mmCIF file of C-alpha atoms and ligand atoms in Angstrom:
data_model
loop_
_atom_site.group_PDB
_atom_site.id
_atom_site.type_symbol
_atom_site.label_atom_id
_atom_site.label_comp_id
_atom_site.label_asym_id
_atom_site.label_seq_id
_atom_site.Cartn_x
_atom_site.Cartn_y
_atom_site.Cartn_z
ATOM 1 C CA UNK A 1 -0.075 -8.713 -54.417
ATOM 2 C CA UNK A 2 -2.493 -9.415 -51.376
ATOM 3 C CA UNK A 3 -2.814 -12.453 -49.833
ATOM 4 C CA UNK A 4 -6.625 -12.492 -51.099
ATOM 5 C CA UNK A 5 -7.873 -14.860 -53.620
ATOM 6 C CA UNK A 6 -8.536 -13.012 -57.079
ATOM 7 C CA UNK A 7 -11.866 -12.446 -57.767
ATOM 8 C CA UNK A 8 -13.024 -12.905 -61.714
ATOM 9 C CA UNK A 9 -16.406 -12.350 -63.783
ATOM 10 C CA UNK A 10 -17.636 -14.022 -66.098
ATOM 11 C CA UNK A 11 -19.072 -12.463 -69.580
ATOM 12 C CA UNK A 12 -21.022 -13.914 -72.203
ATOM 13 C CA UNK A 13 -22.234 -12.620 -75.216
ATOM 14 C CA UNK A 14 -24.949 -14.992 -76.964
ATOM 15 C CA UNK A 15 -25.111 -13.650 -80.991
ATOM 16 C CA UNK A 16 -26.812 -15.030 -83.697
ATOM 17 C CA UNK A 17 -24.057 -17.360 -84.850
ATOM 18 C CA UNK A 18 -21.457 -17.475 -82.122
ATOM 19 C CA UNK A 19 -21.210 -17.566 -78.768
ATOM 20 C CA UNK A 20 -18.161 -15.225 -76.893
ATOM 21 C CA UNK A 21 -17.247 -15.760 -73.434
ATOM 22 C CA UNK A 22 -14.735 -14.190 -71.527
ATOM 23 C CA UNK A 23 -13.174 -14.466 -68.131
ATOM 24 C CA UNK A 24 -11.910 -11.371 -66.036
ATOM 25 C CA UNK A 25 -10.041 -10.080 -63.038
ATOM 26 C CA UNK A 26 -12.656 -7.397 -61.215
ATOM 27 C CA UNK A 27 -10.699 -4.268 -63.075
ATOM 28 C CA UNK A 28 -12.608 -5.972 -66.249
ATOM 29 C CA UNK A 29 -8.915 -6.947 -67.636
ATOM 30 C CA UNK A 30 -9.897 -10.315 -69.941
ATOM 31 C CA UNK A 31 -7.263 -13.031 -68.495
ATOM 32 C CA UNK A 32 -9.319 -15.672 -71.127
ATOM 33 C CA UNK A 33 -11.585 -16.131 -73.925
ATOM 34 C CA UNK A 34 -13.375 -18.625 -75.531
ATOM 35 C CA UNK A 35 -15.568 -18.741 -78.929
ATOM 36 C CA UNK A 36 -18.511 -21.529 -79.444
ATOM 37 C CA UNK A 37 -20.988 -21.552 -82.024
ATOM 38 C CA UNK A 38 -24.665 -20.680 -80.842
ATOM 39 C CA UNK A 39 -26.862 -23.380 -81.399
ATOM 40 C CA UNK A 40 -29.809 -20.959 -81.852
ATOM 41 C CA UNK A 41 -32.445 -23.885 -83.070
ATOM 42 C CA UNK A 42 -31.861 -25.737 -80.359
ATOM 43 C CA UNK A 43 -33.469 -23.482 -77.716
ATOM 44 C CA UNK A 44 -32.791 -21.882 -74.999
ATOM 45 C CA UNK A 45 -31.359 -24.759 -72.452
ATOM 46 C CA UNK A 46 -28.982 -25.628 -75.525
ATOM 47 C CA UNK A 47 -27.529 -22.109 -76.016
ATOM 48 C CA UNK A 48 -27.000 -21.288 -72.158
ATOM 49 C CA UNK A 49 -25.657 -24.869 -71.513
ATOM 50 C CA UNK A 50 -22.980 -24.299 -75.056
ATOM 51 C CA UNK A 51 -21.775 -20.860 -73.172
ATOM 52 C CA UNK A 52 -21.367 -22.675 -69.487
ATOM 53 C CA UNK A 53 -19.925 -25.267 -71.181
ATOM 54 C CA UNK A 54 -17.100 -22.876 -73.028
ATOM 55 C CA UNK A 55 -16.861 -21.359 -69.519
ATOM 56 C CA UNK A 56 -15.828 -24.168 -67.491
ATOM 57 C CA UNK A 57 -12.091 -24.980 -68.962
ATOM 58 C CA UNK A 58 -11.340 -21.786 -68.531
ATOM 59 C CA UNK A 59 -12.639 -21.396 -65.278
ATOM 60 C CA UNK A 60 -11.163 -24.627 -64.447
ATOM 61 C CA UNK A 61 -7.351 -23.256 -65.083
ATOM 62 C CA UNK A 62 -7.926 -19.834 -63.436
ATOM 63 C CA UNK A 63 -6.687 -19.334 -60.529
ATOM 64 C CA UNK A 64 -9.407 -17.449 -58.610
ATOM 65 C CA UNK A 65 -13.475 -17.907 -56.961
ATOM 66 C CA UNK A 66 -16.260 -16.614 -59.838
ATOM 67 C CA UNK A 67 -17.872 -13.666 -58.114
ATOM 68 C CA UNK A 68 -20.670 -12.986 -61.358
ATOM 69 C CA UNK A 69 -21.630 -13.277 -64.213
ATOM 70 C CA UNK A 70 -23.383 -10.932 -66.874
ATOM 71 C CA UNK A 71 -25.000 -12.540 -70.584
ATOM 72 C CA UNK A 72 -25.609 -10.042 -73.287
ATOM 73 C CA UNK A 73 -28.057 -10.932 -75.429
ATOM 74 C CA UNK A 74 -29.753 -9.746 -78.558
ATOM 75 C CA UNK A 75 -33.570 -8.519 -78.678
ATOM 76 C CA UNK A 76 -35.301 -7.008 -76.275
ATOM 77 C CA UNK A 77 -34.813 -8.199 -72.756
ATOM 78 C CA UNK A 78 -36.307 -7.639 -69.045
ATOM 79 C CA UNK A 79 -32.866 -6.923 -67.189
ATOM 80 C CA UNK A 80 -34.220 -6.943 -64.142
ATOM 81 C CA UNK A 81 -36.163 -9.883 -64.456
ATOM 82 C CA UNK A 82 -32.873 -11.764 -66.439
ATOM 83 C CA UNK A 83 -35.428 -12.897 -69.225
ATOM 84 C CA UNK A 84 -35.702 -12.653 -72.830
ATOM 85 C CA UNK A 85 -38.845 -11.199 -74.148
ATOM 86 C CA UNK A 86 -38.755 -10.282 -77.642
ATOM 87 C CA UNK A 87 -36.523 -12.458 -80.024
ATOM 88 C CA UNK A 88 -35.644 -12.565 -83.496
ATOM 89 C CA UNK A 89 -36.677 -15.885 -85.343
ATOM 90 C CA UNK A 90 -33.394 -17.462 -85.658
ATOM 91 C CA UNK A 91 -33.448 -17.772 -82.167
ATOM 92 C CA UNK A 92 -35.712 -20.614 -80.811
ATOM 93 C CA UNK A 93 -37.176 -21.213 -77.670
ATOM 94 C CA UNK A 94 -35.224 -18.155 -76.605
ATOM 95 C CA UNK A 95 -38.217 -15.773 -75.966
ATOM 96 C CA UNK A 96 -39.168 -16.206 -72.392
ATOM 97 C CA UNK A 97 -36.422 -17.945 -71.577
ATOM 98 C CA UNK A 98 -35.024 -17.383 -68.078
ATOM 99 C CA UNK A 99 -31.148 -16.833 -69.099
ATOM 100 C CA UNK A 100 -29.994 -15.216 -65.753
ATOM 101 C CA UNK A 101 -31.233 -17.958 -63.585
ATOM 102 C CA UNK A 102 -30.099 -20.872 -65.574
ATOM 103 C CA UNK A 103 -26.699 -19.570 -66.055
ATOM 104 C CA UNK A 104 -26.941 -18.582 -61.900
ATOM 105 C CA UNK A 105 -27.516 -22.008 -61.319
ATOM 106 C CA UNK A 106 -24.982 -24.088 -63.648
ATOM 107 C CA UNK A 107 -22.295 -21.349 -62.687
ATOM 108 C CA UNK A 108 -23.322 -20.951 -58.850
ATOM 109 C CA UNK A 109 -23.290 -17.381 -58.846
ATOM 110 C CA UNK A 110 -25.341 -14.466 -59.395
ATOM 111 C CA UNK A 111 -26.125 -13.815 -63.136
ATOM 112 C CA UNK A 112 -27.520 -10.952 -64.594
ATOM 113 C CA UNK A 113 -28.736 -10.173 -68.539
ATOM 114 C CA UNK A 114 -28.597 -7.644 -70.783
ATOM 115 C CA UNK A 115 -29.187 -6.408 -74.289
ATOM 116 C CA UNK A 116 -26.540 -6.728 -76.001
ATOM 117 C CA UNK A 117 -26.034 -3.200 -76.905
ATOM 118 C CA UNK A 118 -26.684 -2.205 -74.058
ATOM 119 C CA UNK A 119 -23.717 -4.307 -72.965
ATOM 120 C CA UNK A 120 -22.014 -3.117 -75.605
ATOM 121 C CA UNK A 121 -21.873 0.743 -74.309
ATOM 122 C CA UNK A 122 -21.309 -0.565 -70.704
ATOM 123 C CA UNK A 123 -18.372 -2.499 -71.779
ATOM 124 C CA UNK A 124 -17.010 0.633 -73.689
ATOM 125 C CA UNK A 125 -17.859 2.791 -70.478
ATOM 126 C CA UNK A 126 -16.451 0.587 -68.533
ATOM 127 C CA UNK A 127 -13.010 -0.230 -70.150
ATOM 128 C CA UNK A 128 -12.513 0.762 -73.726
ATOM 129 C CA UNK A 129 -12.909 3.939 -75.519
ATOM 130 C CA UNK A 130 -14.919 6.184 -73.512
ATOM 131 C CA UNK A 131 -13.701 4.716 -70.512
ATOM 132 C CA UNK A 132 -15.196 6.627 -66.990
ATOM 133 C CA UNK A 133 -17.393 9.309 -69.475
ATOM 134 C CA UNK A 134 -20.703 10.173 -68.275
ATOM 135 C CA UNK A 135 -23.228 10.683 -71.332
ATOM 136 C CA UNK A 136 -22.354 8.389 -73.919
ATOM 137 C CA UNK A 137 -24.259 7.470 -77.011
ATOM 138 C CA UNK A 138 -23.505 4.066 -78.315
ATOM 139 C CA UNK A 139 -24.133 2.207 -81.581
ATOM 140 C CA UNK A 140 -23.486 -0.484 -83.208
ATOM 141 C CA UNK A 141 -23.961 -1.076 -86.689
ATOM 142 C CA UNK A 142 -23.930 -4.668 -87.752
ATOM 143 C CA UNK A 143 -26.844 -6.490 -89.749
ATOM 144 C CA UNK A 144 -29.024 -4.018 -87.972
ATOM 145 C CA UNK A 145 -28.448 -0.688 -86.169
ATOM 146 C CA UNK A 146 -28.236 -1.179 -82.419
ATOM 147 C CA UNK A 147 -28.584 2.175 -79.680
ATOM 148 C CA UNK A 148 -28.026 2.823 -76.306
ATOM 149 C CA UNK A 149 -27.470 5.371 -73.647
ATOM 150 C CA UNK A 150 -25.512 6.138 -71.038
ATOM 151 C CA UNK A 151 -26.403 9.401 -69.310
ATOM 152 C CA UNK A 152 -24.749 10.900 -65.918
ATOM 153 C CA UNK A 153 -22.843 8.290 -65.379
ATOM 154 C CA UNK A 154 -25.576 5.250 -66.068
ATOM 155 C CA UNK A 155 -27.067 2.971 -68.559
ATOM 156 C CA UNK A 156 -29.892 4.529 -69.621
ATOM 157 C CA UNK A 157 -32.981 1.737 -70.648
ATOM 158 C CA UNK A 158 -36.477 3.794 -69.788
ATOM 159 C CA UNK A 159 -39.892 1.711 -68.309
ATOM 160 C CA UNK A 160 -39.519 -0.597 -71.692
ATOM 161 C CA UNK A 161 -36.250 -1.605 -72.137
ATOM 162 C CA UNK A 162 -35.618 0.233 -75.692
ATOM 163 C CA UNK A 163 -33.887 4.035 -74.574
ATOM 164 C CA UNK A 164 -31.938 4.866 -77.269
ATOM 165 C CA UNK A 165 -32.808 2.850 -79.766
ATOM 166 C CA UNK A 166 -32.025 4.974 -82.450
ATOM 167 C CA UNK A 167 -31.900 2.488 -84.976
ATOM 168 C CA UNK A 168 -35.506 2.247 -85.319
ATOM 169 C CA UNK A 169 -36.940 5.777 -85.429
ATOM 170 C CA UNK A 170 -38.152 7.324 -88.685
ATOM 171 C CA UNK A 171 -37.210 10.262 -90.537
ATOM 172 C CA UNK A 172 -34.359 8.585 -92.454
ATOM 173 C CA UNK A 173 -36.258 8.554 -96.351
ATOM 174 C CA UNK A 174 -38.868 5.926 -97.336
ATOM 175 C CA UNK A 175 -37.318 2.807 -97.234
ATOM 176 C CA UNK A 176 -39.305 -0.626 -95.760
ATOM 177 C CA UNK A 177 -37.113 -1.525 -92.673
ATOM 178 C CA UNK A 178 -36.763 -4.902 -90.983
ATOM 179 C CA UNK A 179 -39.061 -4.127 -88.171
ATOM 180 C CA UNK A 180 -41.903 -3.260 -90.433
ATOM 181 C CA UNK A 181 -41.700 0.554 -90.688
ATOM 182 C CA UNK A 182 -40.445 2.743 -92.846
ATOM 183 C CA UNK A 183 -37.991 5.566 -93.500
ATOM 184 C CA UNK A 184 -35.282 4.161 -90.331
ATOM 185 C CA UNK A 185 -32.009 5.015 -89.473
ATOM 186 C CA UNK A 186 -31.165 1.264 -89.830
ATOM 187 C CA UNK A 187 -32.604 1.717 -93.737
ATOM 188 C CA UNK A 188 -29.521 3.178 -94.327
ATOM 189 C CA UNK A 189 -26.591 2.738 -92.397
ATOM 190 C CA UNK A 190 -26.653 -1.103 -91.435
ATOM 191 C CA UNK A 191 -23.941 -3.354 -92.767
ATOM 192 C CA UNK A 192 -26.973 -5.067 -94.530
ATOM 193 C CA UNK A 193 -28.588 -2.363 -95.908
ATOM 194 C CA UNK A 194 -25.041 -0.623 -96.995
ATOM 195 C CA UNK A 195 -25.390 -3.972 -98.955
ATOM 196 C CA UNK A 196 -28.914 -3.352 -99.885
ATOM 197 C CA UNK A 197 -28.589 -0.101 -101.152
ATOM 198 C CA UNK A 198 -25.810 -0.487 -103.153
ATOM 199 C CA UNK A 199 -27.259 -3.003 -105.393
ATOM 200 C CA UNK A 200 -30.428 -0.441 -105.328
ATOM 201 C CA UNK A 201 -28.105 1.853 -107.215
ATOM 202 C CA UNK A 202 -25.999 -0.811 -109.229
ATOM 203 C CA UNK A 203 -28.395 -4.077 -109.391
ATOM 204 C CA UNK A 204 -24.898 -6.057 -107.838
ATOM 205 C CA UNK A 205 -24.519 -7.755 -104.766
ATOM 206 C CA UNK A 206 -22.083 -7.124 -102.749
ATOM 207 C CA UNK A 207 -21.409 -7.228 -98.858
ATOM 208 C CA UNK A 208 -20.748 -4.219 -96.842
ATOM 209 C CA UNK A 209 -17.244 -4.964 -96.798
ATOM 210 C CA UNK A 210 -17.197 -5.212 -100.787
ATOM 211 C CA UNK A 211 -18.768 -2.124 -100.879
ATOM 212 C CA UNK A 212 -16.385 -0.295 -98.811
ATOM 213 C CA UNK A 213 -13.538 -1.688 -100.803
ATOM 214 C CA UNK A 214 -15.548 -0.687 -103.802
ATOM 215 C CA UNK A 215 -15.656 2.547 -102.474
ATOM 216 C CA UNK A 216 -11.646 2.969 -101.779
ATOM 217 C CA UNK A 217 -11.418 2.230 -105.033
ATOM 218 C CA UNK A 218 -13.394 4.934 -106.236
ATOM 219 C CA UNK A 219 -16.790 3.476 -106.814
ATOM 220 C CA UNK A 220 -19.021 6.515 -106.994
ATOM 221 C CA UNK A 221 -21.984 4.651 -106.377
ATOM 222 C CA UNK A 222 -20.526 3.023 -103.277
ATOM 223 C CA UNK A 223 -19.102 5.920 -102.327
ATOM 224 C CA UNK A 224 -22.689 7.885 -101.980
ATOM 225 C CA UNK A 225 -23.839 4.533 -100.398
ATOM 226 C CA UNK A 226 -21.308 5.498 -97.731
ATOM 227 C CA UNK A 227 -21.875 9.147 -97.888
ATOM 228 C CA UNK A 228 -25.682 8.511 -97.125
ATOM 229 C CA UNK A 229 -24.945 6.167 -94.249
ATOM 230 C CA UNK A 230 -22.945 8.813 -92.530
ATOM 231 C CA UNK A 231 -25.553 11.715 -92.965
ATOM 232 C CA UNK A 232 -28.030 10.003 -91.601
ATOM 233 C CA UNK A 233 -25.740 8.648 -88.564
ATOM 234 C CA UNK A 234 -24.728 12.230 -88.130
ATOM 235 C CA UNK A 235 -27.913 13.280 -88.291
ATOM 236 C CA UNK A 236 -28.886 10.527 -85.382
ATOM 237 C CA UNK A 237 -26.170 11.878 -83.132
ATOM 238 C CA UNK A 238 -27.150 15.372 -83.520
ATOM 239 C CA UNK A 239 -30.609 14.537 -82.277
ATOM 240 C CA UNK A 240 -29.585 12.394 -79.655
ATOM 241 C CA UNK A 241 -27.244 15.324 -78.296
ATOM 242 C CA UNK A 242 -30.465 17.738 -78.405
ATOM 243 C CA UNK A 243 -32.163 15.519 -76.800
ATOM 244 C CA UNK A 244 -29.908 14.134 -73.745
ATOM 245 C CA UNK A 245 -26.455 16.855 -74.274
ATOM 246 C CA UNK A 246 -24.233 13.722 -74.717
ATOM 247 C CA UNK A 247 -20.478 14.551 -75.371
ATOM 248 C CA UNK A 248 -19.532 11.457 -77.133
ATOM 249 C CA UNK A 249 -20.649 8.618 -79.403
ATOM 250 C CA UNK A 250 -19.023 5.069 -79.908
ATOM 251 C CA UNK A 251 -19.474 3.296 -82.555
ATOM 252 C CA UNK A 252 -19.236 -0.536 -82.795
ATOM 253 C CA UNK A 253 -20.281 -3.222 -84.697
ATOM 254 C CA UNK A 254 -18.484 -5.256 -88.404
ATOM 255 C CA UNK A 255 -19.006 -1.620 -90.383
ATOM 256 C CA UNK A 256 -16.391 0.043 -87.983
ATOM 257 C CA UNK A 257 -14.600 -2.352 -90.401
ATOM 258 C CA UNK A 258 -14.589 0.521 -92.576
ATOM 259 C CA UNK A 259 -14.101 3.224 -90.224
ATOM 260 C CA UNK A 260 -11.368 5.287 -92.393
ATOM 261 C CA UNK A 261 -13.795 5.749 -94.647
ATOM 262 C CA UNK A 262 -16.761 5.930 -92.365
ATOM 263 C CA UNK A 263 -15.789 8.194 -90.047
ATOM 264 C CA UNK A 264 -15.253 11.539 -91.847
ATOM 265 C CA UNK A 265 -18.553 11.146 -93.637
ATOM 266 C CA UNK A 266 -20.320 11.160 -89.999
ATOM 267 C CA UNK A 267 -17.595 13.778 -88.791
ATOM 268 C CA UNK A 268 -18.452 16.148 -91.716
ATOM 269 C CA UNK A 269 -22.104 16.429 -91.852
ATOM 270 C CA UNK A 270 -21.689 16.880 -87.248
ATOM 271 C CA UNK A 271 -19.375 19.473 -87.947
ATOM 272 C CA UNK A 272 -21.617 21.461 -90.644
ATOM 273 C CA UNK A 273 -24.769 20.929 -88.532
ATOM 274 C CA UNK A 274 -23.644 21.604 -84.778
ATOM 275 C CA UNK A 275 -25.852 20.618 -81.520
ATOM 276 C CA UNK A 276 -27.358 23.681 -80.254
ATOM 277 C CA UNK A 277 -25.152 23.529 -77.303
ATOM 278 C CA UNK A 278 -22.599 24.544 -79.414
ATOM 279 C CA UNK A 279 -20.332 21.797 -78.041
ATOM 280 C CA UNK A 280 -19.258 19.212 -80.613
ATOM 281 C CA UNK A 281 -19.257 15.480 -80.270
ATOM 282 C CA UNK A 282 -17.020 13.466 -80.108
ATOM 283 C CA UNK A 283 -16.784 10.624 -82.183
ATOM 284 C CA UNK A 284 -14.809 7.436 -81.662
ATOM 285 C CA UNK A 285 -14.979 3.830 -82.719
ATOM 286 C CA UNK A 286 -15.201 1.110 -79.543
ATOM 287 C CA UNK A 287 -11.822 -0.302 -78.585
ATOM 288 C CA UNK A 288 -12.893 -3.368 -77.238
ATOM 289 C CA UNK A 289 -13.881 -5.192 -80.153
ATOM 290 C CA UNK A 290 -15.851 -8.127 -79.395
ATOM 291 C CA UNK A 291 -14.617 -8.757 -76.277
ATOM 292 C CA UNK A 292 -17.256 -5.252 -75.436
ATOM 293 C CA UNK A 293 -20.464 -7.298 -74.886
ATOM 294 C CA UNK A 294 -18.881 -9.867 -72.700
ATOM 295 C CA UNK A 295 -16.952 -7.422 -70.966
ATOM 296 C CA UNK A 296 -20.174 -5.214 -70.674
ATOM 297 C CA UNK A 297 -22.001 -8.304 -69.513
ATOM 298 C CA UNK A 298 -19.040 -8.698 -66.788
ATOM 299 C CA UNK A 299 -18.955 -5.104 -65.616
ATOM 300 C CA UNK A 300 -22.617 -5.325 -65.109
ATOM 301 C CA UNK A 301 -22.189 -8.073 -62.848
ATOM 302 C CA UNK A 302 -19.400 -6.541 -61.173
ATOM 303 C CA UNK A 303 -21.961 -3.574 -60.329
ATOM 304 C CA UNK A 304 -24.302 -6.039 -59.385
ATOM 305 C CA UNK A 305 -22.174 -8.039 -56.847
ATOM 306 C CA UNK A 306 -19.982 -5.687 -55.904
ATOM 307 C CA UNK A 307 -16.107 -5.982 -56.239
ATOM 308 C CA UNK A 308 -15.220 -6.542 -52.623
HETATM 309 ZN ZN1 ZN B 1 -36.984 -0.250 -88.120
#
């Protein structure tokens, strides 16, 4: 050990219902973690004061000076600017909201924001599955289908924010999405619309995670539920890989739940329908879990600060 005081980073990931924040030594290893609901109807003040707040007993027993810290957020955010701009309705007061400055200030260091799958892939990058890789696709598929890129060795977000946000672009059938158009990858391989489709077939309700059980079971109707979702994510990654020659995909998100049965109905339709490189992808489910986004949100701030 050097005589130096440890330096740590802070992470937070802001979601719909809770709140995750995580504390960690500059090699991104989590030392401690804390989980808080989000008090999304509160606005914006109330949801960055319930994350400093879960922050500051754990700060307060680590040994160590704060050098960062990085928020993931969902919707569409300015990173640079540390603001969100587009959020969804459950959130309130959240749009506009300057989240990297009002963290900066109750913490008293620099504070940075991100999208939250965009945080996702750096955290992945950064220490969990595709650790050090270059030209990643990530995605996460939770209530909606979330996309991001990493490509030569950095985060990928284009003039607006939304590179690789596969989720929402057509070609995927007919089906209304949530964003208002039609026929999107997220029509069919979201944990909601797993749901969704399933009781299209069967006029039952049943979660994602019913459905996969349903499908163990051998449910043939959830099984071609399942069978869909994974042609269509196949077919994602093999135009994402035309497109930017990545070498790997990671896949996050509550239907990794079901990643046994997932993840040889994306690996068979890849393998029958190659990228024209000839190289196949690789395919692996995130490692982090959801400590990814707050560690994504840390690593960003690590980049941001430097380590030294
Ligand atoms: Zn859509």
């Amino acid at each position: 050990m050097s005589g130096t005081e440890r330096t740590l980073f802070a992470g937070v990931d802001i979601g719909g219902t809770t709140t995750q924040v995580v504390l960690c030594h500059r090699d991104l290893t989590v030392l401690e973690r804390a989980e808080v609901p989000t008090p999304a109807a509160e606005g914006g003040r109330a949801m960055v004061g319930a994350a400093t707040d879960a922050l500051a007993p754990l700060l307060a027993r680590t040994p160590g000076r704060l050098a960062g810290a990085g928020i993931g957020a969902a919707g569409v955010v300015d990173a640079a600017e540390g603001r969100v701009l587009v959020a969804s309705d459950s959130f309130r007061g959240w749009a506009g909201f300057p989240v990297a400055a009002v963290v900066g200030d109750a913490l008293g260091v620099p504070a940075f924001l991100d999208n939250d799958v965009n945080a996702f892939l750096r955290g992945e990058v950064s220490g969990g599955a595709v650790r050090g890789e270059a030209d990643v696709l990530g995605m996460t598929l939770g209530t909606g289908v979330g996309g991001a890129l990493w490509v030569g060795g950095t985060l990928f977000e284009g003039p607006h924010g939304a590179a690789g946000e596969i989720g929402h672009i057509p070609g995927f059938g007919e089906l209304p999405c949530t964003c208002g158009g039609r026929g999107h990858l997220e029509t069919l391989a979201s944990g909601r619309s797993v749901g969704a489709r399933y009781a299209d077939r069967t006029g039952r309700r049943l979660t994602a995670r019913e459905v996969a059980t349903a499908a163990g079971d051998g449910d043939p109707d959830a099984r071609e539920v399942f069978r869909a979702a994974g042609a269509a994510l196949a077919r994602a990654v093999v135009m994402t890989a035309g497109l930017v020659d990545i070498t790997t995909v990671v896949v996050g998100g509550g239907l990794t739940r079901a990643w046994h049965l997932l993840e040889p109905l994306v690996r068979a339709p890849l393998e029958a329908e190659p990228p024209v490189s000839g190289r196949p992808v690789r395919l692996v489910r995130g490692s982090l879990g959801s400590d990814a986004i707050p560690v994504g949100a840390a690593a960003r701030a690590r980049r941001e600060v430097g380590t030294e």
